[in-house]
Coordinates of C-alpha atoms and ligand atoms in Angstrom, one line a residue:
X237 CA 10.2 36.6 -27.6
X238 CA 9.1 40.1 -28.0
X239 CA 7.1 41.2 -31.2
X240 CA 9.5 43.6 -31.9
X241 CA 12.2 40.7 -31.6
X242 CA 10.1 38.4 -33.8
X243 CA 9.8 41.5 -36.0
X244 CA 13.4 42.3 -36.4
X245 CA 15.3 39.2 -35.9
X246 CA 16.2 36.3 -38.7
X247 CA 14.0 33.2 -38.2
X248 CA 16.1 30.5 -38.0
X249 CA 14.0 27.5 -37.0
X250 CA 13.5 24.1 -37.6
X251 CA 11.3 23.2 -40.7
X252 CA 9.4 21.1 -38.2
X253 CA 8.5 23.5 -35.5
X254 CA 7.7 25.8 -38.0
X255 CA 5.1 24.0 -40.5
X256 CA 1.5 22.7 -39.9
X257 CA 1.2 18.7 -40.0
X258 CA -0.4 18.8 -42.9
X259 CA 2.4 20.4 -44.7
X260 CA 4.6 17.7 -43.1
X261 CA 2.9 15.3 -44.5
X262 CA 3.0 16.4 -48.1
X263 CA 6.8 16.6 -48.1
X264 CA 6.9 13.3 -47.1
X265 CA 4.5 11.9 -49.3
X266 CA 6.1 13.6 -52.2
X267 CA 9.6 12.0 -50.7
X268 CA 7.7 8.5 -51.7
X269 CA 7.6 9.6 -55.1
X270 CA 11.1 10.7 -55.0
X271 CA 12.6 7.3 -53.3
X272 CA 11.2 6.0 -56.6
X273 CA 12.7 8.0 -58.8
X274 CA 16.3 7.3 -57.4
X275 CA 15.9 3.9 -57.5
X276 CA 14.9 3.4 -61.1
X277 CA 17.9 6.9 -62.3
X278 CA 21.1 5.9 -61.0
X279 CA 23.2 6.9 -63.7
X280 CA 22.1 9.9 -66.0
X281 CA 21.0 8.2 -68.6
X282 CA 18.8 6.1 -66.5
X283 CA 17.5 9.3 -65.2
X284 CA 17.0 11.2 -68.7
X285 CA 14.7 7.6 -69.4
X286 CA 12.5 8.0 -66.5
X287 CA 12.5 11.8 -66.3
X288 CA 11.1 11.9 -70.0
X289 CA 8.3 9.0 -69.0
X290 CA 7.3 10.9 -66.1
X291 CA 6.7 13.8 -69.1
X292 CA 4.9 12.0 -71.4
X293 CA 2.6 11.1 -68.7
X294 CA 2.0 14.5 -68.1
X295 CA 1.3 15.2 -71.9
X296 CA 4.7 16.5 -72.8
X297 CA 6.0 15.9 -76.5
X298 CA 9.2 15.6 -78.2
X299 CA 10.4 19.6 -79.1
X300 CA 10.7 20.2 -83.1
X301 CA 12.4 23.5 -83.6
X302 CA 10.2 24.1 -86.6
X303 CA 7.2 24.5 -84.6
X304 CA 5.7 27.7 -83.3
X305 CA 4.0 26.3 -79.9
X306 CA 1.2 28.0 -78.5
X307 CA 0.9 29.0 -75.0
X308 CA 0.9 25.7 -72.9
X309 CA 2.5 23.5 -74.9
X310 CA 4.6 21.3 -73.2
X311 CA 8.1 20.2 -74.9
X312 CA 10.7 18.2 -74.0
X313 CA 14.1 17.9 -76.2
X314 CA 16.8 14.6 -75.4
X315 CA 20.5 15.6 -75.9
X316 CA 22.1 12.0 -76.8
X317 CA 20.2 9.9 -73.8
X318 CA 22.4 12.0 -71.6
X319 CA 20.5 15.4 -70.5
X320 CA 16.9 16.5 -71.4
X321 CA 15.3 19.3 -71.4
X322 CA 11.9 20.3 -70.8
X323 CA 10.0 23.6 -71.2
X324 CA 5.9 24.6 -70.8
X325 CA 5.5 27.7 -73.2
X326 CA 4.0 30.5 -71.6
X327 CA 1.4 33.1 -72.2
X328 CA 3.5 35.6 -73.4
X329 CA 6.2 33.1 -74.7
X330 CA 10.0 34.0 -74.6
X331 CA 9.4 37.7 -75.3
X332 CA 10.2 38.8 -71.6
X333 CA 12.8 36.0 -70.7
X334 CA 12.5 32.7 -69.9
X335 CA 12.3 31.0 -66.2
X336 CA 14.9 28.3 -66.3
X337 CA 15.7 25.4 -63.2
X338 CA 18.8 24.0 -64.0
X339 CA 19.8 21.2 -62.3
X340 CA 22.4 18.0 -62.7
X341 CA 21.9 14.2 -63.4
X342 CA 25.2 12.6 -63.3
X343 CA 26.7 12.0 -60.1
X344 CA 30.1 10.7 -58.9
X345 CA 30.4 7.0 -59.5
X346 CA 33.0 4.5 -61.4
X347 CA 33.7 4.1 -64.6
X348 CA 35.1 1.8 -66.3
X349 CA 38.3 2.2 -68.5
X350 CA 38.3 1.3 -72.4
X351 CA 39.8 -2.0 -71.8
X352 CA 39.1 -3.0 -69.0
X353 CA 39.2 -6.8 -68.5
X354 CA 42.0 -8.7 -66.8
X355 CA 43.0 -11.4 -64.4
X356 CA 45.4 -12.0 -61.9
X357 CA 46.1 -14.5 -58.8
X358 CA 43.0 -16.4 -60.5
X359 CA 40.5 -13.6 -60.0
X360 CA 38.7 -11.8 -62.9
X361 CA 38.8 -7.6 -62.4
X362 CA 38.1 -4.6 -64.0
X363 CA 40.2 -1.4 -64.4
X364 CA 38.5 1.5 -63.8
X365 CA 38.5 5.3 -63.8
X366 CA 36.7 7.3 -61.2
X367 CA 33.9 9.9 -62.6
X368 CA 33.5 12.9 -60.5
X369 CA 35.4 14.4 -56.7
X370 CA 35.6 10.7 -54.5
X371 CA 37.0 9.6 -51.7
X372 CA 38.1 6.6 -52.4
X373 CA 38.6 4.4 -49.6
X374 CA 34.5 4.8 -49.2
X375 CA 34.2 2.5 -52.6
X376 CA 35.9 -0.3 -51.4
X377 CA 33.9 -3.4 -49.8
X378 CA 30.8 -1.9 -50.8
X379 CA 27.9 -4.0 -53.3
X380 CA 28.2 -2.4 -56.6
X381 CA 25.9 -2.6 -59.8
X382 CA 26.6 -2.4 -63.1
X383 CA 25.1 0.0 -65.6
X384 CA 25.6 1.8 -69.1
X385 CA 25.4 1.1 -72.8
X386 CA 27.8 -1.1 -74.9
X387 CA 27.9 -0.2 -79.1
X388 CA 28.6 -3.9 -80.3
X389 CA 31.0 -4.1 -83.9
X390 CA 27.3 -4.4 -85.6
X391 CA 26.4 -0.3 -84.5
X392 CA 23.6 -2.4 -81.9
X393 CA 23.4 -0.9 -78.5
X394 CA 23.0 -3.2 -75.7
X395 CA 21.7 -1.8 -72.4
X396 CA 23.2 -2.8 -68.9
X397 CA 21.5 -2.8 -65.7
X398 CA 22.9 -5.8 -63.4
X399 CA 22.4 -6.0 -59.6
X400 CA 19.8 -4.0 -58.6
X401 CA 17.4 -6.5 -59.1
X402 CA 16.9 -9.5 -56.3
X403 CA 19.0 -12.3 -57.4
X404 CA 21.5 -10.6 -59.5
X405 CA 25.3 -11.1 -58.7
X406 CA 27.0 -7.6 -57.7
X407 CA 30.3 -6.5 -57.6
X408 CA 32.8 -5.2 -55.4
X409 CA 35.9 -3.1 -54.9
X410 CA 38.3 -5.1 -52.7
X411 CA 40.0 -3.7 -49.6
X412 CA 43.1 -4.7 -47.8
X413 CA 42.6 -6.5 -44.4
X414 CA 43.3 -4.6 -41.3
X415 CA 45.7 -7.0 -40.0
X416 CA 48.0 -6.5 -42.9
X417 CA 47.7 -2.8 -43.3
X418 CA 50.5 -1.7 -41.2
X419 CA 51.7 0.8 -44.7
X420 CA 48.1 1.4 -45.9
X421 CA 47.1 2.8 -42.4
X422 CA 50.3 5.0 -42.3
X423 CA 49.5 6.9 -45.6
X424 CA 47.0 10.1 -45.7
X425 CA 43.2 9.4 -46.4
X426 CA 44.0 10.8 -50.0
X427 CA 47.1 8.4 -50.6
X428 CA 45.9 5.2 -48.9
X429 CA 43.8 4.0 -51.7
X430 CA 44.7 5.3 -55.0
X431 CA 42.8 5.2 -58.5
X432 CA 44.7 2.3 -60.0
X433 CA 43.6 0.0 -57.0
X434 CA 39.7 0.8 -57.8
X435 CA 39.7 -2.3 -59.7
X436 CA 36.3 -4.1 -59.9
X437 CA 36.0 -8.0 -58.5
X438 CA 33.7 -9.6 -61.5
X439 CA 34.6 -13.1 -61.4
X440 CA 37.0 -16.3 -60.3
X441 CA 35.9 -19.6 -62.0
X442 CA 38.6 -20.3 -65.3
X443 CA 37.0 -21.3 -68.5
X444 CA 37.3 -25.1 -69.4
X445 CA 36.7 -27.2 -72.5
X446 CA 38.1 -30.1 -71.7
X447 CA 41.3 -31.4 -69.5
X448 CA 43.4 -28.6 -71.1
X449 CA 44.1 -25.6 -69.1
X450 CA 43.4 -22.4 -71.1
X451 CA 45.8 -19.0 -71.3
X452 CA 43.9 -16.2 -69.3
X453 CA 41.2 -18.8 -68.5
X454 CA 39.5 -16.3 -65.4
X455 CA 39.5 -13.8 -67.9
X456 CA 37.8 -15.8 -71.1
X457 CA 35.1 -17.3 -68.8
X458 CA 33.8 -13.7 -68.3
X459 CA 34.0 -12.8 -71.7
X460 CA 32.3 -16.1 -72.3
X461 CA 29.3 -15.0 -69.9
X462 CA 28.9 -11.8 -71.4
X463 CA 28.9 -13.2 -75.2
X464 CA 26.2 -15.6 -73.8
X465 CA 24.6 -13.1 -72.0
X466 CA 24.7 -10.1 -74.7
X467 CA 26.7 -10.8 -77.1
X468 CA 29.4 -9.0 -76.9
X469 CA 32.9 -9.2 -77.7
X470 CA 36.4 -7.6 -75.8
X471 CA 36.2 -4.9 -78.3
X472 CA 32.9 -4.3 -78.1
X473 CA 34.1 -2.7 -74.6
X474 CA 35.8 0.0 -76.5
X475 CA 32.9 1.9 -77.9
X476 CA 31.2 1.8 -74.2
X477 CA 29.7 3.5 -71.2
X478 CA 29.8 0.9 -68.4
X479 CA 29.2 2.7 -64.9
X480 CA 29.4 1.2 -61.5
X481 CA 27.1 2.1 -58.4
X482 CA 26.1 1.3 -55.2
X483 CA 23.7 -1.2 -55.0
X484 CA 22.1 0.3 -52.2
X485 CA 18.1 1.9 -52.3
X486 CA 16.7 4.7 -51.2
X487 CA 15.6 4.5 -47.9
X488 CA 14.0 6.2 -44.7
X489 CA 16.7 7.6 -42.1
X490 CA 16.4 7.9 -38.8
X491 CA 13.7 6.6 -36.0
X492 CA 11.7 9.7 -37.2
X493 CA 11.9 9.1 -40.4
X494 CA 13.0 12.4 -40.9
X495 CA 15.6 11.9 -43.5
X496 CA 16.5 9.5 -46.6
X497 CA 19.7 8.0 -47.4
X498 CA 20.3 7.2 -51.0
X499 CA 23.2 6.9 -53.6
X500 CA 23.0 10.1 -56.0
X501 CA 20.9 12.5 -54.0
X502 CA 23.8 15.0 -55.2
X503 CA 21.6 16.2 -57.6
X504 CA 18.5 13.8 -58.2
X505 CA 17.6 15.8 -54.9
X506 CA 17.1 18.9 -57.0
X507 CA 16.4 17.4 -60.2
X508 CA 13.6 15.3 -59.4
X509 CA 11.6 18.8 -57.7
X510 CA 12.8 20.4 -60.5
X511 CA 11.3 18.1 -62.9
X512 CA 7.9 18.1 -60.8
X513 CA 7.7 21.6 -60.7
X514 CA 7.6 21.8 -64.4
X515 CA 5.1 18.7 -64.7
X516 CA 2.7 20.2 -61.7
X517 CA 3.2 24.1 -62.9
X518 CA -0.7 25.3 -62.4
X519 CA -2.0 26.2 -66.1
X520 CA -0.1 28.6 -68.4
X521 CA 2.9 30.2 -66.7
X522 CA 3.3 33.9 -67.7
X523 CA 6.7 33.2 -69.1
X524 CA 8.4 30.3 -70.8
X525 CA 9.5 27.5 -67.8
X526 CA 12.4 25.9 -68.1
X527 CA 13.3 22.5 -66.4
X528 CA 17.3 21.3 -67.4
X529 CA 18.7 18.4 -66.2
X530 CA 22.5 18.0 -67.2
X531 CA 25.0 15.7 -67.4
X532 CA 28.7 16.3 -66.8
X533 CA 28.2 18.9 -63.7
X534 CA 30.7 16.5 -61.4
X535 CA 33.1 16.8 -64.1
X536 CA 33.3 20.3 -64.6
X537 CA 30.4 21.1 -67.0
X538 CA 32.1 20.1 -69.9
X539 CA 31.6 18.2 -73.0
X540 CA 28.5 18.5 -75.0
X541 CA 25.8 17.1 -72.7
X542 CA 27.4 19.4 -69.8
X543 CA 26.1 22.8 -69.3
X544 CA 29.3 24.5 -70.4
X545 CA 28.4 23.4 -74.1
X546 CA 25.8 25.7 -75.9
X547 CA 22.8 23.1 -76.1
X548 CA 20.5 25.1 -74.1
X549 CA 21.3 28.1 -75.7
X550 CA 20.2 26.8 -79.0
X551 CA 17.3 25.3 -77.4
X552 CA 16.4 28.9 -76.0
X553 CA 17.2 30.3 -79.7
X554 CA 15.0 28.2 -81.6
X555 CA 12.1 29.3 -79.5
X556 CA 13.1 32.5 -80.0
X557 CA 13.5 32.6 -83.5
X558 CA 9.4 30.9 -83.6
X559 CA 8.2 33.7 -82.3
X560 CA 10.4 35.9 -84.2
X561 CA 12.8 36.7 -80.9
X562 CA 16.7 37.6 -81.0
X563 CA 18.1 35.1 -78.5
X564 CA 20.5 37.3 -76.6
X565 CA 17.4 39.6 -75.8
X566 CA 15.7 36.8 -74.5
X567 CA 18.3 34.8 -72.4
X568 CA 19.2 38.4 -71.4
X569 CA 15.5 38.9 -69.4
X570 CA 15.9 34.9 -68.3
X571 CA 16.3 34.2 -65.0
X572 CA 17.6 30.7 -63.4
X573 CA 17.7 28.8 -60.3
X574 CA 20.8 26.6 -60.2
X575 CA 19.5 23.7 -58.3
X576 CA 22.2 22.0 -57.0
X577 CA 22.6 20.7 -53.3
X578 CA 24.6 22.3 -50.4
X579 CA 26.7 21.0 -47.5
X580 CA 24.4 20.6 -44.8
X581 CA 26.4 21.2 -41.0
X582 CA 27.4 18.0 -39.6
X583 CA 27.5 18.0 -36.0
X584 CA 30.7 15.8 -35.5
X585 CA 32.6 17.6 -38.1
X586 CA 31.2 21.0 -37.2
X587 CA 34.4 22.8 -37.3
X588 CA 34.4 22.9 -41.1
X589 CA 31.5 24.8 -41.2
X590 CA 30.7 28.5 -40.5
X591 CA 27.4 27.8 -38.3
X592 CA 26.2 31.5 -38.7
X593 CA 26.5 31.2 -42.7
X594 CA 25.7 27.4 -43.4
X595 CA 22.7 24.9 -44.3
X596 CA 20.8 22.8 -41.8
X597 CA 18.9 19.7 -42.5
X598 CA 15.3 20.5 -42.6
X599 CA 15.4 24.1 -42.1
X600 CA 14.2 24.5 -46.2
X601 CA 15.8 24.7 -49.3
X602 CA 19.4 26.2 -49.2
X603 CA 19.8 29.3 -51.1
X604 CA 24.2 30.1 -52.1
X605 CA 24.5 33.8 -53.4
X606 CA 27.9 32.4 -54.3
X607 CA 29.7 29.5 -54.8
X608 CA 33.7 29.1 -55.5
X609 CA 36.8 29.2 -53.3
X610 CA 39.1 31.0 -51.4
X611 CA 38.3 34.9 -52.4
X612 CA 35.1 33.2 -54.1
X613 CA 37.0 32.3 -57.5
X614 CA 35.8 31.1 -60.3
X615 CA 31.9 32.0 -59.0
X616 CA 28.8 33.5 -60.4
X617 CA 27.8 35.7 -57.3
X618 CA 23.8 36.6 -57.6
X619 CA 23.0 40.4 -57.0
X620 CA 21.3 42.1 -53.9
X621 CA 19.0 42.3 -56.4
X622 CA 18.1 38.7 -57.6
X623 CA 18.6 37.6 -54.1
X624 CA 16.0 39.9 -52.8
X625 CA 13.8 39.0 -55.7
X626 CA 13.8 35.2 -55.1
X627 CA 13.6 35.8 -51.1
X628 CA 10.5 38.0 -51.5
X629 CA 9.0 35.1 -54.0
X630 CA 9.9 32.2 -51.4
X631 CA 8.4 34.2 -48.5
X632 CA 5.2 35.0 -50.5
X633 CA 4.7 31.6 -51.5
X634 CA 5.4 30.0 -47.8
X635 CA 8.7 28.2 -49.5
X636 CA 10.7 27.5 -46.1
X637 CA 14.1 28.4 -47.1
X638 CA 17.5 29.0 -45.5
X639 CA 20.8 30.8 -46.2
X640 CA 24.5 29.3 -46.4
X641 CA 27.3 29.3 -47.8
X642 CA 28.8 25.8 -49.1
X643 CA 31.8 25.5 -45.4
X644 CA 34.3 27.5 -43.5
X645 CA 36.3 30.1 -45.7
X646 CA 39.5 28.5 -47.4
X647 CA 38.8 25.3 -46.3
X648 CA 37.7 24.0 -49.8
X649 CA 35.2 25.3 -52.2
X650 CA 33.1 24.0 -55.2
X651 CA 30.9 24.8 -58.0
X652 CA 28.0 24.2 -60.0
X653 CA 26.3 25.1 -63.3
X654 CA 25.4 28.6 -62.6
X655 CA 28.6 30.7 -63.8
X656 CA 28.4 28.7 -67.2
X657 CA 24.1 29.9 -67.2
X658 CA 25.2 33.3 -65.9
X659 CA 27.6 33.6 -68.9
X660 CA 24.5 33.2 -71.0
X661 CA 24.0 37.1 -69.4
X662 CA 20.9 35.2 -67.6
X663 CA 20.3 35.9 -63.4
X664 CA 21.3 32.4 -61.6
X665 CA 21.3 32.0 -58.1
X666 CA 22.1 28.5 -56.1
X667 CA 18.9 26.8 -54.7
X668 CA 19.4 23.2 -53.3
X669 CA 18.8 20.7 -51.0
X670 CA 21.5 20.5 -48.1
X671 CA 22.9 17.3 -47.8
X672 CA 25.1 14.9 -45.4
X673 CA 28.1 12.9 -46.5
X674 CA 28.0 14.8 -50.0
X675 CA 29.6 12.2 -52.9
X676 CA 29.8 9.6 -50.5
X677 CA 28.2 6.5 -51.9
X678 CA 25.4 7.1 -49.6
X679 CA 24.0 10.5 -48.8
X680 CA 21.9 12.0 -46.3
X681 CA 18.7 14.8 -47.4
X682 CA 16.1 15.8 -44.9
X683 CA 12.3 15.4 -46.5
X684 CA 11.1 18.5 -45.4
X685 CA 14.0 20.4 -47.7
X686 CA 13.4 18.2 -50.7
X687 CA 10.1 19.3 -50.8
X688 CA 10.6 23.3 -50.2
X689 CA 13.0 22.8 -53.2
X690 CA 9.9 21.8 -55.1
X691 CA 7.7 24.4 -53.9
X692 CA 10.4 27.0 -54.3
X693 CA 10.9 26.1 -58.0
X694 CA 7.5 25.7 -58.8
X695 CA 6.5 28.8 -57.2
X696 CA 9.9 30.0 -59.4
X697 CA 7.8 28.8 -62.8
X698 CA 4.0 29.8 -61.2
X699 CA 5.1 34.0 -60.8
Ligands
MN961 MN1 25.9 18.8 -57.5
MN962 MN1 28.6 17.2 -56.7

């Protein structure tokens, strides 16, 4: 290529014919860290727990609004178990704005419904209610675990976590045989399975005391194991959070190793460099760093752990009001990187992608100047300005980073937390990883982009 080629032209290459081994190597050794971390956060309240122990090992405290902090204090505020927040005050506090990396910890899964246990045909199964955009015929015959928080009648909460470890029964979503599915395979993707038949397999050994057969025996002898087991009673289901997940780890991908397959990556993958940034942030950032990792993104932003409820605004306003600050001016100066993943092109379903205008797996960290669908609806679309602004930073700071937009136009769409930020009247862009089989119980991230997210949003906090 001639230099006035390399000059002019957009360079599009591979992260790995474009960064020095060493460089290579960090991404993947910060990957280990990150296969952890995915492992012990499946569900967001799993991943507010180790989040905030990760913090506290890095000397971060819990945040009392009545405190003025000095510059490089390091905070962290729990919304109900559910999303956390973390901030390292800066030299010259909130006065100019705040730097804010906003990404989500829930991911789609399956719920269960308020009363859930039944039996039939001498089985033992749960009722459920999907959380988040499925496709459900990818839950069936696949290991589940179980996880979430029951309130027992005494106001105790008992935690679950059962099957991850070795030895622990899973569960499972049944599936109809092929030999029998004549009607099934007829129906569209969409229709063949349908939310009433994600019911959960937990059990098929009847109760007995005695000779006597007992009414709703399969059913009892699973209440009976879980009264034994935590003491809980069929109402106690009521007042709960019980979540199912794949079972399935985190793991390597690929002879090369290139990649990692995992349950969740939709958005550990962000908030887990997110979170880093803000623990590895060198000394006192100029301005206020932000680190937020929500709940309720899959769902639409909603309720009051999403980002569509006010909690980080009142968060930003009781900094502001310490240092004697009117919130709107700050959030006003604030900037934010919404760090949510991307589709990344995959090869055998290429044609819904734009190739010029989409993500590639380990060409960096995706940057989206708009989300949305059809004529980019419901989006928050970053200036020429901001984009230029964060390009210049990512190119300064050696961030490898590429540009795309989320798949072909009209084909779909989707959002994330950044229109509910950029209502704040804050600059929010999209920065994520780009990722394979998005929502699918396992998804596909390349290493080298999960680490350019962290070095982009670090370098985001470090200006
Ligand atoms: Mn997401
Ligand atoms: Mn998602």
């Amino acid at each position: 290529m001639s230099d006035f080629a390399k000059k002019v032209t957009l360079d599009r290459r591979n992260g790995y014919l474009r960064l020095e081994e060493n460089e290579i190597g960090s991404a993947y050794e910060f990957c280990e860290g990150y296969k952890t971390f995915l492992d012990c956060s499946k569900t967001e309240r799993e991943a507010v727990k180790t989040s905030i122990e990760i913090a506290e090992k890095h000397g971060f405290e819990p945040f009392d609004p009545e405190t003025k902090y000095a510059p490089g204090a390091k905070v962290y505020l729990n919304n109900r178990g559910k999303s956390v927040i973390f901030a390292v005050i800066g030299k010259n506090g909130a006065k100019d704005g705040v730097r804010i990396a906003a990404a989500h910890i829930d991911s789609p899964r399956i719920d269960l419904k308020p009363m859930p246990l039944y039996e039939k045909n001498e089985l033992a199964l749960l009722k459920t209610h999907y959380y988040g955009g499925i496709k459900k015929y990818q839950w069936t015959a696949l290991p589940l675990s179980m996880h979430g928080v029951v309130i027992k009648r005494s106001g105790e909460t008992v935690e679950l976590n059962l099957g991850e470890q070795a030895g622990d029964p899973q569960f499972c979503i049944t599936d109809l045989l092929p030999h029998l599915s004549q009607e099934q395979s007829a129906k569209t993707l969409g229709k063949a399975i349908e939310g009433e038949d994600l019911n959960i397999l937990v059990g098929s050994r009847p109760y007995r005391e005695g000779e006597e057969e007992e009414k709703n025996a399969y059913k009892l002898n699973i209440l009976k194991i879980l009264n034994d087991a935590y003491g809980i009673e069929e109402e106690d289901l009521i007042s709960a959070e019980i979540e199912f997940v794949p079972t399935l780890k985190a793991t390597d991908i690929g002879f090369d190793r290139s990649m990692i397959g995992s349950y969740g990556h939709d958005d550990r993958v962000c908030a887990y460099p997110a979170l880093m940034a803000a623990m590895d942030c060198a000394g006192i950032p100029e301005n206020t760093v932000i680190t937020v990792l929500t709940d309720k993104e899959e769902t639409g932003s909603d309720g009051n752990t999403g980002l569509n409820s006010a909690y980080l605004a009142y968060f930003v306003e009781d900094l502001a009001q310490a240092e004697g600050l009117e919130v709107r001016r700050v959030l006003s100066k604030s900037k934010c990187l919404s760090a949510d993943v991307t589709a990344a092109l995959d090869p055998t379903y290429d044609r819904a992608y734009e190739p010029m205008n989409s993500c590639y797996v380990n060409r960096g960290v995706g940057v989206c100047k708009y989300t949305g669908s059809r004529g980019k609806g419901a989006t928050s679309d970053a200036s020429a300005e901001f984009v230029g602004e964060v390009r210049k930073l990512f190119n300064d700071n050696a961030v490898l980073w590429q540009m795309g937009e989320l798949g072909r136009v009209d084909l779909g769409g989707g959002g994330t937390v950044a229109k509910y930020i950029a209502n704040l009247n804050v600059d929010v862009i999209d920065v994520g990883v780009p990722v394979l089989s998005m929502h699918a119980p396992f998804e596909i991230v390349g290493k080298l982009d999960v680490y350019m997210a962290y070095k982009g949003f670090k370098a985001f906090f470090e200006q």
